[in-house]
mmCIF file of C-alpha atoms in Angstrom:
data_model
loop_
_atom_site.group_PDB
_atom_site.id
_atom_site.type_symbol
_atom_site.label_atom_id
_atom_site.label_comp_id
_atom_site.label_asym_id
_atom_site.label_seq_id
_atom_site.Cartn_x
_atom_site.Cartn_y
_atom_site.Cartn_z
ATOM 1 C CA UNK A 1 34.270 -33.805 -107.772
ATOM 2 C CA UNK A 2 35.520 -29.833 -107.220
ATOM 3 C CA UNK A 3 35.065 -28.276 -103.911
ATOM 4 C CA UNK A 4 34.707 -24.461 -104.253
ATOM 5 C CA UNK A 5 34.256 -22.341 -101.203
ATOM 6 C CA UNK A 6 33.333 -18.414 -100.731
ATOM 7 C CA UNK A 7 35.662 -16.142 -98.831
ATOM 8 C CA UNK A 8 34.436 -13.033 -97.157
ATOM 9 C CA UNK A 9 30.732 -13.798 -97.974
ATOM 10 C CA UNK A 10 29.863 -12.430 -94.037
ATOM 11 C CA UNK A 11 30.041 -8.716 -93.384
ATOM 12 C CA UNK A 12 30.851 -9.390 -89.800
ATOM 13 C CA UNK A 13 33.616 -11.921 -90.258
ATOM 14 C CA UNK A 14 34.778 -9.628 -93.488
ATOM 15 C CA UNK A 15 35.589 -7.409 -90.780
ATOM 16 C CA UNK A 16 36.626 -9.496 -87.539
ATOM 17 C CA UNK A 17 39.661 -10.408 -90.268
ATOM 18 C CA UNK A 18 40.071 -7.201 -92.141
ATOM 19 C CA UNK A 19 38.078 -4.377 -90.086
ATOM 20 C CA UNK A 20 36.234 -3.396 -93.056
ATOM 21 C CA UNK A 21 32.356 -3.897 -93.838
ATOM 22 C CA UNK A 22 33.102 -2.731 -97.697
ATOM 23 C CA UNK A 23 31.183 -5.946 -100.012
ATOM 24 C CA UNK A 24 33.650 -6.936 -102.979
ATOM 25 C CA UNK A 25 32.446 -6.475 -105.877
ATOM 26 C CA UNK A 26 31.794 -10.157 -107.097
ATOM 27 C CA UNK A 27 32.361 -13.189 -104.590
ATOM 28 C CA UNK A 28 35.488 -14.046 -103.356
ATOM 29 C CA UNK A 29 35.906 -17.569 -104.411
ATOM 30 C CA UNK A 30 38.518 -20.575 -103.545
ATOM 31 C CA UNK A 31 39.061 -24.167 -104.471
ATOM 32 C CA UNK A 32 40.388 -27.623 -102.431
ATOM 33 C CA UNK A 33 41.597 -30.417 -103.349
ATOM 34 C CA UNK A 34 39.592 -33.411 -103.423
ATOM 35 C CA UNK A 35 41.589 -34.699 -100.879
ATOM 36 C CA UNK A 36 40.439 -31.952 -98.626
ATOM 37 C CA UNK A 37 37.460 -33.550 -97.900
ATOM 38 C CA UNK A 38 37.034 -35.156 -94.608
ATOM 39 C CA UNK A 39 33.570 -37.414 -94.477
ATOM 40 C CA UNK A 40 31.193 -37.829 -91.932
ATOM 41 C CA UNK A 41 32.831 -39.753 -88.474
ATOM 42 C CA UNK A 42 36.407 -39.359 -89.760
ATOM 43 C CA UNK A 43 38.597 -37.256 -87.318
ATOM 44 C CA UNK A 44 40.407 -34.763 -88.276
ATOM 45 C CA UNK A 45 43.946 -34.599 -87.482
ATOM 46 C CA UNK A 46 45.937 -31.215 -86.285
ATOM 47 C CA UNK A 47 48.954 -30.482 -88.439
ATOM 48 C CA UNK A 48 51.628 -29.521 -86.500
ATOM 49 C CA UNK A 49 53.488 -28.425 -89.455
ATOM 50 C CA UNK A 50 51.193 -25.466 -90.556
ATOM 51 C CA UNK A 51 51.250 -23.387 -87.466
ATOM 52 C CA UNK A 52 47.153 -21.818 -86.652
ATOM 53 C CA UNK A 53 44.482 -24.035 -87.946
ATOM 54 C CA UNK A 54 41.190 -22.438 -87.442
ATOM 55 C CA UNK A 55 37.790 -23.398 -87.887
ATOM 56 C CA UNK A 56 35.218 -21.555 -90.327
ATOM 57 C CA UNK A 57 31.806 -23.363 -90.201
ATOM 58 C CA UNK A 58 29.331 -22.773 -93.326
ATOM 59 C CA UNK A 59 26.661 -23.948 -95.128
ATOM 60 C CA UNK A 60 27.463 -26.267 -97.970
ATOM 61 C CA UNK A 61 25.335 -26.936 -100.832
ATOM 62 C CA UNK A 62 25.590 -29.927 -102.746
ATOM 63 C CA UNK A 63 25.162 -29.631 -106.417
ATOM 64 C CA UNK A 64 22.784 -32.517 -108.200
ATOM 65 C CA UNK A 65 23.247 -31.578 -112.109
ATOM 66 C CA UNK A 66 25.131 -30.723 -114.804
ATOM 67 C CA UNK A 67 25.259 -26.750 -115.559
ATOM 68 C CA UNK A 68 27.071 -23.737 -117.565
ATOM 69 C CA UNK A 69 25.964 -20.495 -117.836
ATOM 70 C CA UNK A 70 23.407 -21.109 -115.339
ATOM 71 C CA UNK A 71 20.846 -17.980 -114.754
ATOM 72 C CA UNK A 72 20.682 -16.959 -111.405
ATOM 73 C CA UNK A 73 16.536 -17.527 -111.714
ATOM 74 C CA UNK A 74 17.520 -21.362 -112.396
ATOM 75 C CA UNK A 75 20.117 -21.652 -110.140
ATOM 76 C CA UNK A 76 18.148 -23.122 -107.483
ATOM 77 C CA UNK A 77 17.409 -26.518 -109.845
ATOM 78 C CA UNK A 78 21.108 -27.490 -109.551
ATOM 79 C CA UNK A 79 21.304 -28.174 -105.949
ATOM 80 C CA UNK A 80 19.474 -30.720 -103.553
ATOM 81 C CA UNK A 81 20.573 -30.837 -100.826
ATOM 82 C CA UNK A 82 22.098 -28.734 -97.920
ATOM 83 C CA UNK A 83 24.988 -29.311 -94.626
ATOM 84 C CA UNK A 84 27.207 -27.664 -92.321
ATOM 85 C CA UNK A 85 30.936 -27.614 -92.973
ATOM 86 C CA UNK A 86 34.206 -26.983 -92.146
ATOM 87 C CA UNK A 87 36.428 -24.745 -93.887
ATOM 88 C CA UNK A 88 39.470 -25.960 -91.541
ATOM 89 C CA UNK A 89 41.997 -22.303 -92.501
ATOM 90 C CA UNK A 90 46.243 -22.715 -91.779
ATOM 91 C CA UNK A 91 45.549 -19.025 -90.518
ATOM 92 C CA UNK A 92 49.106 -18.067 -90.147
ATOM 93 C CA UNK A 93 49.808 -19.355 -93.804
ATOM 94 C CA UNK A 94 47.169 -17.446 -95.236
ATOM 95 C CA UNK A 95 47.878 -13.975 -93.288
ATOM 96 C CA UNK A 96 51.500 -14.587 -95.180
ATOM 97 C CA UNK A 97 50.107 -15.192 -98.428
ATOM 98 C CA UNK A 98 47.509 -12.316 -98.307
ATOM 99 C CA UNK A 99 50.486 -9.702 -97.667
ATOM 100 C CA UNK A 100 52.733 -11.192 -100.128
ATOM 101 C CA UNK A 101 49.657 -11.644 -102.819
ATOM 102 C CA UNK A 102 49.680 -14.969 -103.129
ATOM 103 C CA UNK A 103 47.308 -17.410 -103.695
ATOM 104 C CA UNK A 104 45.190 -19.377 -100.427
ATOM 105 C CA UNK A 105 45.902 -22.927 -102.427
ATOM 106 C CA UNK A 106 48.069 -24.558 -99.495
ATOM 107 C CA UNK A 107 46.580 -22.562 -96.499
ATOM 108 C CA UNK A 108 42.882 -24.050 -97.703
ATOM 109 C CA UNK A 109 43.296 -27.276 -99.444
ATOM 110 C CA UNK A 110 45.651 -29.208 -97.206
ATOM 111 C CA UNK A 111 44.494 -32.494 -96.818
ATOM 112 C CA UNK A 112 41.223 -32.935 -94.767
ATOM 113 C CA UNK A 113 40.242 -29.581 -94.186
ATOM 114 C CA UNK A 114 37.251 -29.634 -95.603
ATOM 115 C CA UNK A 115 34.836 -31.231 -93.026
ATOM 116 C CA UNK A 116 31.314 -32.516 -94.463
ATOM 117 C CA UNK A 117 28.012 -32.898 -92.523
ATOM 118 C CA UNK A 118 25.167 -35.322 -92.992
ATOM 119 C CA UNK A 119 22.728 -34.175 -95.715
ATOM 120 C CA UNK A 120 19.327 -32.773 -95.341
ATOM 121 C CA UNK A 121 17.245 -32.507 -98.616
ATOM 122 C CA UNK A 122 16.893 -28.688 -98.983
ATOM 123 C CA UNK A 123 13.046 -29.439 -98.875
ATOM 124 C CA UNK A 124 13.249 -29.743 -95.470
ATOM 125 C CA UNK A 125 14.046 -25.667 -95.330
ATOM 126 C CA UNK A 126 11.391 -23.347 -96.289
ATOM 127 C CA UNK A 127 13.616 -20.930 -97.274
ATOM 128 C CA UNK A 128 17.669 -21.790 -98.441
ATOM 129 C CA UNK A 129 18.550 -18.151 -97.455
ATOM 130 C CA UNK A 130 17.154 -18.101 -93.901
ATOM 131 C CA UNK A 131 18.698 -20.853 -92.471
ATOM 132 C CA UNK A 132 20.229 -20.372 -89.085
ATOM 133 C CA UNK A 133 23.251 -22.546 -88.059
ATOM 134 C CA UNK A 134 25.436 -22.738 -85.577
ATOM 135 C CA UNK A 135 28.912 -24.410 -84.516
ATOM 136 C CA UNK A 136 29.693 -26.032 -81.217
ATOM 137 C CA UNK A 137 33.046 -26.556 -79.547
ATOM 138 C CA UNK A 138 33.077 -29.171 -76.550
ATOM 139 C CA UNK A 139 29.509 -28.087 -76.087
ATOM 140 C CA UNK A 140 29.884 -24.273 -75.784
ATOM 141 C CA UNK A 141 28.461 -22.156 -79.063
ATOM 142 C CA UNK A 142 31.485 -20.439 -80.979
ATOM 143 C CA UNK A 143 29.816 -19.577 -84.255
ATOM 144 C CA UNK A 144 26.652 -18.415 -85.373
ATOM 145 C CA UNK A 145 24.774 -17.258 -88.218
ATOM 146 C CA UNK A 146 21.998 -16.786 -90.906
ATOM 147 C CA UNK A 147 21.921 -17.375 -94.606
ATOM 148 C CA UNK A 148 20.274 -14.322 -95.075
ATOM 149 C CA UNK A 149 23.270 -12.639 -93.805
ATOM 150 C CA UNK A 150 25.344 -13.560 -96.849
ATOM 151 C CA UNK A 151 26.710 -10.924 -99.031
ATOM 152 C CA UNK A 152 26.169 -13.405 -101.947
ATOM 153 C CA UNK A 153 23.311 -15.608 -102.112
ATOM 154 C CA UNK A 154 23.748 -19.370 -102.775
ATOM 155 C CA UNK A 155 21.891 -18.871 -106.338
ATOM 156 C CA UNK A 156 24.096 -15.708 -107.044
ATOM 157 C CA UNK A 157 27.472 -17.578 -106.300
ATOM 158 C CA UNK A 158 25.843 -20.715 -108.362
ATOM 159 C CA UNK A 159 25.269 -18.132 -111.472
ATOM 160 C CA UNK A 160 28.841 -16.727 -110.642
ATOM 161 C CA UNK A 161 30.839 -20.032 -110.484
ATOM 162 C CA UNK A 162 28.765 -21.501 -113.280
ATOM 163 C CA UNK A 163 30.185 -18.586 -115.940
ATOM 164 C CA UNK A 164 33.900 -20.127 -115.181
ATOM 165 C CA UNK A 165 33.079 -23.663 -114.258
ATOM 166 C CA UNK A 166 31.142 -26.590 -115.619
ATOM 167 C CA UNK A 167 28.825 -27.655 -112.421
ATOM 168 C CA UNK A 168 28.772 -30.882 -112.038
ATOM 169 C CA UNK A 169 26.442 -33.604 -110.090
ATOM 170 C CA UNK A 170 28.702 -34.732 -106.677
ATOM 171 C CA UNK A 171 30.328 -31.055 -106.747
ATOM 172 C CA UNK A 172 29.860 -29.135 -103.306
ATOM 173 C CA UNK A 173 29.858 -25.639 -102.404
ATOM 174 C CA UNK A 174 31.121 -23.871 -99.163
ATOM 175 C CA UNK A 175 29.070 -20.414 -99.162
ATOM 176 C CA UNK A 176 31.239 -18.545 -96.296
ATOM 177 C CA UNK A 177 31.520 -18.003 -92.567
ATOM 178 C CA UNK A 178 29.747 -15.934 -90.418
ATOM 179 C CA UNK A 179 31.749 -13.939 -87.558
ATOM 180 C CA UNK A 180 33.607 -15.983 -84.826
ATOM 181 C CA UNK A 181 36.404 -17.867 -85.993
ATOM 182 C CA UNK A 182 38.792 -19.457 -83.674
ATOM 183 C CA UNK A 183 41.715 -22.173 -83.494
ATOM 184 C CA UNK A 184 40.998 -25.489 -83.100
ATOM 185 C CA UNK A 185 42.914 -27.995 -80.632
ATOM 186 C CA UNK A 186 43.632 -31.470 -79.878
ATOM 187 C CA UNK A 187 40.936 -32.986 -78.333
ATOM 188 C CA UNK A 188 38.008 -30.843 -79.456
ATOM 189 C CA UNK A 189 34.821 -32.004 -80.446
ATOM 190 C CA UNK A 190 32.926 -29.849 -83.334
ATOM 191 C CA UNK A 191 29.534 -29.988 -83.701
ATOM 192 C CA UNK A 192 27.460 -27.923 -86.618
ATOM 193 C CA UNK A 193 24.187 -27.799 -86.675
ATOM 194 C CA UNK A 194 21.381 -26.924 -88.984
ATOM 195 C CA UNK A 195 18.492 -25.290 -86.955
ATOM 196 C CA UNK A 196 17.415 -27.597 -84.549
ATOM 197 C CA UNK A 197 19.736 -30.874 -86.747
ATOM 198 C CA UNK A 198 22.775 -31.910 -85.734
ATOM 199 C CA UNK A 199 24.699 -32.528 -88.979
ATOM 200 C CA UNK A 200 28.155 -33.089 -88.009
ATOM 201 C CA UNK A 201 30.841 -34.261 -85.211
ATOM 202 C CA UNK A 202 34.217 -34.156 -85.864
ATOM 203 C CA UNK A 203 36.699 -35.240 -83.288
ATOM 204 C CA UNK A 204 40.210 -33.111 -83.427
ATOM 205 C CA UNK A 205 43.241 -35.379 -82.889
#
């Protein structure tokens, strides 16, 4: 199983963490390790060792067949299902490794920070690109956003990864983070939800 993830593929958080609205040119994309993923009703645990940890919630798309070189017309056949994640970010790790242009490996792919909702056939959406979500924190909104506010669409970054990558079934994709970031503290409670579905509780500890 590969985890990839989009960075910057939100204008507004492009520019809450670099005060620019300019859209790269192709999408900014990152991998963790499979041990990054944290499963439905597992905690997640605060490393005290990485200074920062901040949450980035997104929509993940789970990918249900093999693919190369996959057209962005077809790209919608390789996916089946849809979630809210996540992206758990060692913030002050990564500001260091952006100035000294290095890579996000570390500051992304510790262990557990990628935190996985339940899944909702994508059937269940009339539309994968106007799906609103939002993230709670001990019961107050932090995070919100719209699929159609991606830079790159789910299909595009599909096409994209699939030109580097052979896609394969179990493989799950983080499509970005809308504006609102935020650190994350002992004793939080996370909630993301998918319109009107709650899709996932994680417990910080």
């Amino acid at each position: 199983m590969k985890i990839f993830a989009v960075g910057m593929n939100y204008a507004a958080h492009h520019r809450e963490l670099h005060d620019t609205l300019k859209k790269p040119e192709e999408p900014v994309v990152f991998t963790k390790a499979d041990s990054a993923l944290l499963k439905p009703g597992r905690p997640f645990f605060v490393p005290d060792h990485l200074g920062q940890i901040d949450y980035e919630a997104e929509v993940v798309v789970r990918i249900c067949r093999l693919g190369k070189n996959i057209p962005t017309r077809f790209a919608h056949r390789y996916y089946d299902a849809v979630t809210v994640g996540i992206d758990f970010t060692a913030r002050d790790l990564q500001r260091r490794a952006s100035q000294n242009g290095q890579p996000w490996t570390i500051c992304k792919g510790f262990d557990g920070s990628a935190a996985i909702g339940d899944w909702v056939p994508k059937e269940k959406f009339l539309d994968i690109q106007r799906i609103h979500f939002h993230l709670d924190i001990n019961g107050a909104t932090v995070q919100e956003g719209c699929t159609s506010d991606m830079l790159f669409t789910v299909d595009e970054t599909i096409a994209y990864l699939s030109r580097f990558f052979t896609l394969k079934t179990g493989d799950l994709l983080y499509t970005g983070t809308p504006a609102g970031v935020g650190p994350v503290h002992i004793g939080d409670l996370l909630e993301g939800w998918l319109e009107e579905r709650r899709v996932l509780d994680v417990k910080c500890r």
